Tab-separated table of C-alpha atoms and ligand atoms in Angstrom:
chain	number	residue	atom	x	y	z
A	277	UNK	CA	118.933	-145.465	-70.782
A	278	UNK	CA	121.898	-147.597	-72.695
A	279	UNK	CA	120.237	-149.340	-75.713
A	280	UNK	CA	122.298	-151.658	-76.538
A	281	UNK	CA	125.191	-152.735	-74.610
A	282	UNK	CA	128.158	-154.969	-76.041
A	283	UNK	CA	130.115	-156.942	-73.215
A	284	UNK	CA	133.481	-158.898	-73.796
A	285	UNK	CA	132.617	-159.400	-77.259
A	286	UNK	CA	134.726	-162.620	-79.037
A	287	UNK	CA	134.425	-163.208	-82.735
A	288	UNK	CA	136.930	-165.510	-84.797
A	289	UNK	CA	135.233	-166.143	-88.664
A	290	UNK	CA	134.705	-169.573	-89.440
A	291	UNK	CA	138.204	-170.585	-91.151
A	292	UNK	CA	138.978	-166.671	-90.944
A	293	UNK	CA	141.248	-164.422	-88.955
A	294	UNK	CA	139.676	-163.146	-85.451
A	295	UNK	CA	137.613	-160.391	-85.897
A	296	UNK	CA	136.548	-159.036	-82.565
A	297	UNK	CA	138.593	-159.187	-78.921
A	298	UNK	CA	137.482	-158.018	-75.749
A	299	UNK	CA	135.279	-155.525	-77.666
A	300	UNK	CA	132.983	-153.879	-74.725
A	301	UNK	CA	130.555	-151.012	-76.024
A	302	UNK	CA	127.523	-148.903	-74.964
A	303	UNK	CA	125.270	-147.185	-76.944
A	304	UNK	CA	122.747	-145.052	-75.006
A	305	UNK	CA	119.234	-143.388	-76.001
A	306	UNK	CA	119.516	-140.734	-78.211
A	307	UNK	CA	123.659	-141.160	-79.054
A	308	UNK	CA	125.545	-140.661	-82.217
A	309	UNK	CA	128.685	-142.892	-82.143
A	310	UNK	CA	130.993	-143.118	-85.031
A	311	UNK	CA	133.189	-145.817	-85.743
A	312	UNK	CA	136.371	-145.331	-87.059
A	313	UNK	CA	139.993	-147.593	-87.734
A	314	UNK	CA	141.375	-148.954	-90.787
A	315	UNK	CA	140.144	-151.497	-93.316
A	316	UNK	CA	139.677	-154.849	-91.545
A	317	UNK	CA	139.971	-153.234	-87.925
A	318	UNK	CA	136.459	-155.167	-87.215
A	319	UNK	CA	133.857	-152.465	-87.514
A	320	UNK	CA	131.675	-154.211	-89.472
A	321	UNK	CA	131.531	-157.313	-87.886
A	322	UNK	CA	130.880	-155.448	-84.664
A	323	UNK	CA	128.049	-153.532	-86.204
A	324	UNK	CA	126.713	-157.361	-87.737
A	325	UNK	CA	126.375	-158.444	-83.499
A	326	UNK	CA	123.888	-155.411	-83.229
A	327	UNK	CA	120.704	-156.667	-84.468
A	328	UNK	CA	121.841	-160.625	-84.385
A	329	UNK	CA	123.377	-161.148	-87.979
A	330	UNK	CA	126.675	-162.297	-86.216
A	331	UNK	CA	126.433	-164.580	-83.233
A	332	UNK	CA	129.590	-164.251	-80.515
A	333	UNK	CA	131.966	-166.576	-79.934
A	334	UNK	CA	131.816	-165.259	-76.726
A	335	UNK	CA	130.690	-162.326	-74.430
A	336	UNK	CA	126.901	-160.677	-74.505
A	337	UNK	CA	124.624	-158.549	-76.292
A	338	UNK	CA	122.013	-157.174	-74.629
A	339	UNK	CA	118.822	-154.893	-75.905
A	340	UNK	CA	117.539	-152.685	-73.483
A	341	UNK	CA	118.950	-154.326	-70.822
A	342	UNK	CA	118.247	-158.204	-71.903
A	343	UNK	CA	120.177	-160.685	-73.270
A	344	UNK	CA	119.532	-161.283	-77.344
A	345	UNK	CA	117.937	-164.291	-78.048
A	346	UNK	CA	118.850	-165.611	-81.438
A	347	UNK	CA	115.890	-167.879	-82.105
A	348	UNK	CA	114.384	-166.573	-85.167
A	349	UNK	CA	111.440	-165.662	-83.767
A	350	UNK	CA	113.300	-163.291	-81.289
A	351	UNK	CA	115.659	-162.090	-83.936
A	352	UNK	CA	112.523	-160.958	-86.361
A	353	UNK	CA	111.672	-158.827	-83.358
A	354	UNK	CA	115.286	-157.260	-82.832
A	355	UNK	CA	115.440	-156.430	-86.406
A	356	UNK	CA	112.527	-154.196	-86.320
A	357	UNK	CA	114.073	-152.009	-83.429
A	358	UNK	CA	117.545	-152.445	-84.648
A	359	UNK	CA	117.600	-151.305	-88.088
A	360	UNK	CA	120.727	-152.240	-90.401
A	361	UNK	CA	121.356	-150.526	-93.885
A	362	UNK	CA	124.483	-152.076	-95.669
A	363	UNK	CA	127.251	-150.762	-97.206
A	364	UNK	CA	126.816	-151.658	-100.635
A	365	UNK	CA	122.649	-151.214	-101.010
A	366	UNK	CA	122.386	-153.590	-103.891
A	367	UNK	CA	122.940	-156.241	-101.108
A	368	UNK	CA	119.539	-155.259	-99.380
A	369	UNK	CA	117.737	-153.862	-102.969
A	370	UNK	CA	116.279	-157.294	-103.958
A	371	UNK	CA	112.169	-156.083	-105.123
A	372	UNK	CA	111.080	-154.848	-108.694
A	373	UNK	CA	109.940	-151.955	-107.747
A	374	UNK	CA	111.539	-149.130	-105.131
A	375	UNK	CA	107.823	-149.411	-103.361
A	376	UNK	CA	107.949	-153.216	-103.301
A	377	UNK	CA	111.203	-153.132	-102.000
A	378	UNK	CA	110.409	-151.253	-99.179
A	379	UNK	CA	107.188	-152.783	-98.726
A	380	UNK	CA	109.570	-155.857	-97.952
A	381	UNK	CA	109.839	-155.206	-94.463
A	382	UNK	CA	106.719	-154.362	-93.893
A	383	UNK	CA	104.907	-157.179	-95.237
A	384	UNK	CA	107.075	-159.837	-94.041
A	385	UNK	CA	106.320	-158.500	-90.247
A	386	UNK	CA	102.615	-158.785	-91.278
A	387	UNK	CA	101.450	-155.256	-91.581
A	388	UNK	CA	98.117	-155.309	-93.411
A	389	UNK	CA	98.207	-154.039	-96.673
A	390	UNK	CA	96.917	-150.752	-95.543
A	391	UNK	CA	99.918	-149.822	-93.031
A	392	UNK	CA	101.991	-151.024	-95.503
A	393	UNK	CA	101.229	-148.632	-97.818
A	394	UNK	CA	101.444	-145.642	-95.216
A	395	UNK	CA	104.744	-147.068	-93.813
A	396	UNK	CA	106.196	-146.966	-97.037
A	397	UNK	CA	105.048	-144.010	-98.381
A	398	UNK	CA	106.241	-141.866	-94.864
A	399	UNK	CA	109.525	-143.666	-95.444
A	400	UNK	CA	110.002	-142.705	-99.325
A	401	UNK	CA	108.571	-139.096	-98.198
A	402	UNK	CA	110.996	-139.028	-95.154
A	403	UNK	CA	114.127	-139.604	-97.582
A	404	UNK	CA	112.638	-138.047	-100.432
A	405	UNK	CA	111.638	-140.100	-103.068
A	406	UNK	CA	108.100	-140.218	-102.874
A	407	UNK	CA	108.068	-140.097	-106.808
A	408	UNK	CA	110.154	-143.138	-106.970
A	409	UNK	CA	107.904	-146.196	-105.835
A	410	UNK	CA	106.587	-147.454	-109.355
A	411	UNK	CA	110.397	-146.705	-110.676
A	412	UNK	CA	112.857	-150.145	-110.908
A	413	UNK	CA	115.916	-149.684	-108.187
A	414	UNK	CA	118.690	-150.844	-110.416
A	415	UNK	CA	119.161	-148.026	-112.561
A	416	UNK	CA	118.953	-145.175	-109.723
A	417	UNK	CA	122.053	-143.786	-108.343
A	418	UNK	CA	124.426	-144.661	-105.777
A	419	UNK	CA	122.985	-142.048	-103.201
A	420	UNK	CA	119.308	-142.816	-104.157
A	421	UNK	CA	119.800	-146.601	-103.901
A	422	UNK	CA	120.887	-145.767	-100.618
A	423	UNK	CA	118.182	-143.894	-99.550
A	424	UNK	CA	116.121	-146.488	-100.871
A	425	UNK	CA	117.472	-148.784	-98.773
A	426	UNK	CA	117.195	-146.565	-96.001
A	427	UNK	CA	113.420	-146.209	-96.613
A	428	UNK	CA	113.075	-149.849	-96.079
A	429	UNK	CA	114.959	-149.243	-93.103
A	430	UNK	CA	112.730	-146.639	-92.049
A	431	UNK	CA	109.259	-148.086	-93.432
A	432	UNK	CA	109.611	-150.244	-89.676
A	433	UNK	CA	109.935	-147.390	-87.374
A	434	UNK	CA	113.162	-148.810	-85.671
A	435	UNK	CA	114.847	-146.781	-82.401
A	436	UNK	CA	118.227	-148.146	-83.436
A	437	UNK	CA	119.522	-147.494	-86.747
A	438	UNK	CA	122.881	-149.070	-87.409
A	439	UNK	CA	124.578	-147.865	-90.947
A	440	UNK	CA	127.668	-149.621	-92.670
A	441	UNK	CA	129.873	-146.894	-94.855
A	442	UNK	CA	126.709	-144.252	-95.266
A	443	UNK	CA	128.583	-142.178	-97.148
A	444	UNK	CA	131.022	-144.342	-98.995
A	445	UNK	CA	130.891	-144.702	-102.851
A	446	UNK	CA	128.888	-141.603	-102.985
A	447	UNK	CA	129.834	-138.070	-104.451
A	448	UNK	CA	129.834	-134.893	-102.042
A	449	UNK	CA	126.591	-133.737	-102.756
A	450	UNK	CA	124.891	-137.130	-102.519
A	451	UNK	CA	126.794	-137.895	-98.734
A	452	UNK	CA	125.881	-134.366	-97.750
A	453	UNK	CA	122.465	-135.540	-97.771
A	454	UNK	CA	122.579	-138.703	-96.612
A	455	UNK	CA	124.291	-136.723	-93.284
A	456	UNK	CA	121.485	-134.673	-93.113
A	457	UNK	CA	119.482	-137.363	-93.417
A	458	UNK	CA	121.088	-138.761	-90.324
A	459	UNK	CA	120.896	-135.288	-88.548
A	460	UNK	CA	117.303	-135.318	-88.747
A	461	UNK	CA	116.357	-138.801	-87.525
A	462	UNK	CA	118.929	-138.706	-84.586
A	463	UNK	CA	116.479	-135.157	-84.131
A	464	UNK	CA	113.621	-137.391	-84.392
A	465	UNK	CA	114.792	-139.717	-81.111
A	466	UNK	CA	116.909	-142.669	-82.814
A	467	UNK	CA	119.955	-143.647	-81.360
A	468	UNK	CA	122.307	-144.103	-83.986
A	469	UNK	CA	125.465	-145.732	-84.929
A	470	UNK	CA	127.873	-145.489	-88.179
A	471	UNK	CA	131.209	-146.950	-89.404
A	472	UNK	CA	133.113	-144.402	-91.368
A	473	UNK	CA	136.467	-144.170	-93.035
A	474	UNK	CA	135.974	-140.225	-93.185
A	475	UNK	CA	137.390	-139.043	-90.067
A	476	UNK	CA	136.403	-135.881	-90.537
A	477	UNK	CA	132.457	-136.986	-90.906
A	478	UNK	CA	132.807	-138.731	-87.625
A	479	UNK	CA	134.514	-135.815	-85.826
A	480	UNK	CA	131.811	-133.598	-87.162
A	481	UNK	CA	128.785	-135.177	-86.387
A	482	UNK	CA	129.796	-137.956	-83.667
A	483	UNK	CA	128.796	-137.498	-80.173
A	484	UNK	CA	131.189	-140.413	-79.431
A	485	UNK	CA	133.908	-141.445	-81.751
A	486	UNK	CA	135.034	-145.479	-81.257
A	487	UNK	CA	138.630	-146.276	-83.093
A	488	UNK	CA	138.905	-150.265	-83.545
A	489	UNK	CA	142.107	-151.459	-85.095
A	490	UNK	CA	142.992	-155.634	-85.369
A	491	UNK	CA	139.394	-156.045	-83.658
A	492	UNK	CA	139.892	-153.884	-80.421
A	493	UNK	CA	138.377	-150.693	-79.560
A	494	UNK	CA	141.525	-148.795	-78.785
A	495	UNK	CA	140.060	-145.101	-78.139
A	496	UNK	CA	136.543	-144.236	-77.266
A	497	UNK	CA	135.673	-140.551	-76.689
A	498	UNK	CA	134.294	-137.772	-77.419
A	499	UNK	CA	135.461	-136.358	-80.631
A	500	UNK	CA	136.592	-133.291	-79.006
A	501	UNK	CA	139.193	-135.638	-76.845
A	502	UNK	CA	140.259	-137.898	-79.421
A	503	UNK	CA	140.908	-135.368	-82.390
A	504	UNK	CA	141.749	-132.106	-80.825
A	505	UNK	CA	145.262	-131.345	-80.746
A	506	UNK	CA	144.890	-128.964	-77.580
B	242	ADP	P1	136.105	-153.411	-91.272
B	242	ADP	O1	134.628	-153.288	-91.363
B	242	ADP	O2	136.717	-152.584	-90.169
B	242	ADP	O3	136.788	-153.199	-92.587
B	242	ADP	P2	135.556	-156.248	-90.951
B	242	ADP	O4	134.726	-156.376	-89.731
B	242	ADP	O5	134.898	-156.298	-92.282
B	242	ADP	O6	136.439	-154.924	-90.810
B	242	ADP	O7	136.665	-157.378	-90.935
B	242	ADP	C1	137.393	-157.766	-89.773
B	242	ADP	C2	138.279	-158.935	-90.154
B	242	ADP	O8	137.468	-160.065	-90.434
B	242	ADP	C3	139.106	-158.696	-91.408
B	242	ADP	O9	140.337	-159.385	-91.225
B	242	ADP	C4	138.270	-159.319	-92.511
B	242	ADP	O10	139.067	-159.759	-93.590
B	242	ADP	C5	137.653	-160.493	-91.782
B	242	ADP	N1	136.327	-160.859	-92.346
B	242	ADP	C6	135.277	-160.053	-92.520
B	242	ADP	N2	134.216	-160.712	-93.018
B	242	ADP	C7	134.617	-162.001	-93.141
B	242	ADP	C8	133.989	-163.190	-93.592
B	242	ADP	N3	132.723	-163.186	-94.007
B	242	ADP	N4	134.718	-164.333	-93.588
B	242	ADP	C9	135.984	-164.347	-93.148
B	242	ADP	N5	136.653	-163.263	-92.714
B	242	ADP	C10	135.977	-162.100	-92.701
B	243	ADP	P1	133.353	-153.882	-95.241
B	243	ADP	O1	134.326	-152.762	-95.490
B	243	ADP	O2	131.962	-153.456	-94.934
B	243	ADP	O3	133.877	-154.895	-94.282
B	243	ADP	P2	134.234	-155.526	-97.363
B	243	ADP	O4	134.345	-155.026	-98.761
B	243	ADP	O5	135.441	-155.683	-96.501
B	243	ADP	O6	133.173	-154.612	-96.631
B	243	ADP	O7	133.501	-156.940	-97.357
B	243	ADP	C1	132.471	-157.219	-98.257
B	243	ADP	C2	131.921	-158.589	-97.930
B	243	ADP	O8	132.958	-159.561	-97.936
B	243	ADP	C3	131.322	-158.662	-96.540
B	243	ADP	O9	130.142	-159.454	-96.592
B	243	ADP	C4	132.368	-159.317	-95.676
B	243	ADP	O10	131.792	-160.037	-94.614
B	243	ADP	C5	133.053	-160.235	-96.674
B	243	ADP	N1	134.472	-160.413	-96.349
B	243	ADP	C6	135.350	-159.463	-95.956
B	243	ADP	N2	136.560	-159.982	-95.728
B	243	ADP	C7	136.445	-161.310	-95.972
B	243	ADP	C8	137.360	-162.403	-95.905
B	243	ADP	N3	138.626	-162.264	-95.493
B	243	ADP	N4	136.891	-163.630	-96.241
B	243	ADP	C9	135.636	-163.794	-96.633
B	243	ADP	N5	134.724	-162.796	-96.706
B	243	ADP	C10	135.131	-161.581	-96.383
């Protein structure tokens, strides 16, 4: 039951420094793994070889068992199973409206206009902001733009959901609920993965906790092993 399995994984960015080496990860059905390491350790490039955004130099992705296929056809397909919300959501919050933005999905995988509608109205209910949809997205706030974004996430029923920073830029109360958030769709069957500077997020709520640093995964364990001082 491994979801998505990362083998040998070799990134360098075009005219850039190398981002990944050797990187070599499982995530299973049902699993909460955290990433953690310092800025520019290579989390998010790892997390961009998830659902296709990244290619590798070298090594394999495979979903559910099979290679990724990168033709765009085949990627259209990951990214409704692999679902990627951004660090910064004004990256991914493009539409007029919050309803039309996360009718984008939707519509561009050729739902008809009445399972749009539901899909996006479950999603803004699921994150709560069902009053929002007729509302422009550039003048919410930091924590609603990212729900918003994780509506449109949401609005195609993904099993992976993949999440730059989830908490970052936001105040306590706003990252508390984005966590719950979390808590309850991992509840509701999706395997999920995060990058996190907050160490003690990860340790909380991690069942696995991965530390990268210079693009290798230098630790990978159970938070219990990697944190405890016992
Ligand atoms: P993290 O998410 O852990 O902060 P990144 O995956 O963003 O790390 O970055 C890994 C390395 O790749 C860093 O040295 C970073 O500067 C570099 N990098 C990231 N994105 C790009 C890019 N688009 N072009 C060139 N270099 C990049
Ligand atoms: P993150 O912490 O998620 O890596 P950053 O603020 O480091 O976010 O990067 C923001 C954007 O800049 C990303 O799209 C990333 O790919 C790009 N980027 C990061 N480092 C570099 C770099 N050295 N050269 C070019 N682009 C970069």
């Amino acid at each position: 039951n491994c979801i998505l399995e990362l083998t040998d994984l070799e990134y360098h960015y075009p005219n850039g420094p190398k981002a990944l080496e050797s990187v070599s990860l499982r995530l299973m059905q049902g699993e909460k793994i955290a990433l953690v390491g310092p800025n520019g350790a290579g989390k998010s490039t790892l997390l961009l070889m998830l659902n296709g955004m990244l290619r590798p130099d070298s090594g394999t992705v495979r979903f559910r068992g099979e290679p990724i296929s990168y033709s765009r056809k085949a990627l259209m397909n990951l990214r409704k199973q692999v679902g990627f919300v951004f660090q910064n959501p004004d990256h991914q919050i493009i539409a007029p409206t919050v309803f039309q933005d996360v009718a984008f999905g939707p519509v561009n995988l050729d739902y008809t206009e009445e399972e749009t509608k539901t899909s996006v109205d479950e999603a803004l209910m699921y994150v709560g902001l069902t009053e929002f949809g007729r509302r422009p997205p550039h003048n919410l706030s930091g924590g609603e733009k990212k729900k918003v974004a994780m509506a449109g996430v949401l609005a195609m029923n993904p099993d992976v959901l993949v999440f730059d920073e989830p908490t970052s830029a936001l105040d306590p109360d706003s990252a508390r609920s984005i966590m719950e958030l979390l808590d309850e769709l991992h509840h509701a069957g999706k395997s999920i993965i995060i990058s996190t500077h907050d160490v003690e997020l990860a340790y909380t709520w991690a069942d696995r906790i991965v530390l990268m640093d210079q693009g290798k995964i230098i630790l990978c364990s159970k938070p219990t092993d990697a944190f405890s001082d016992k």
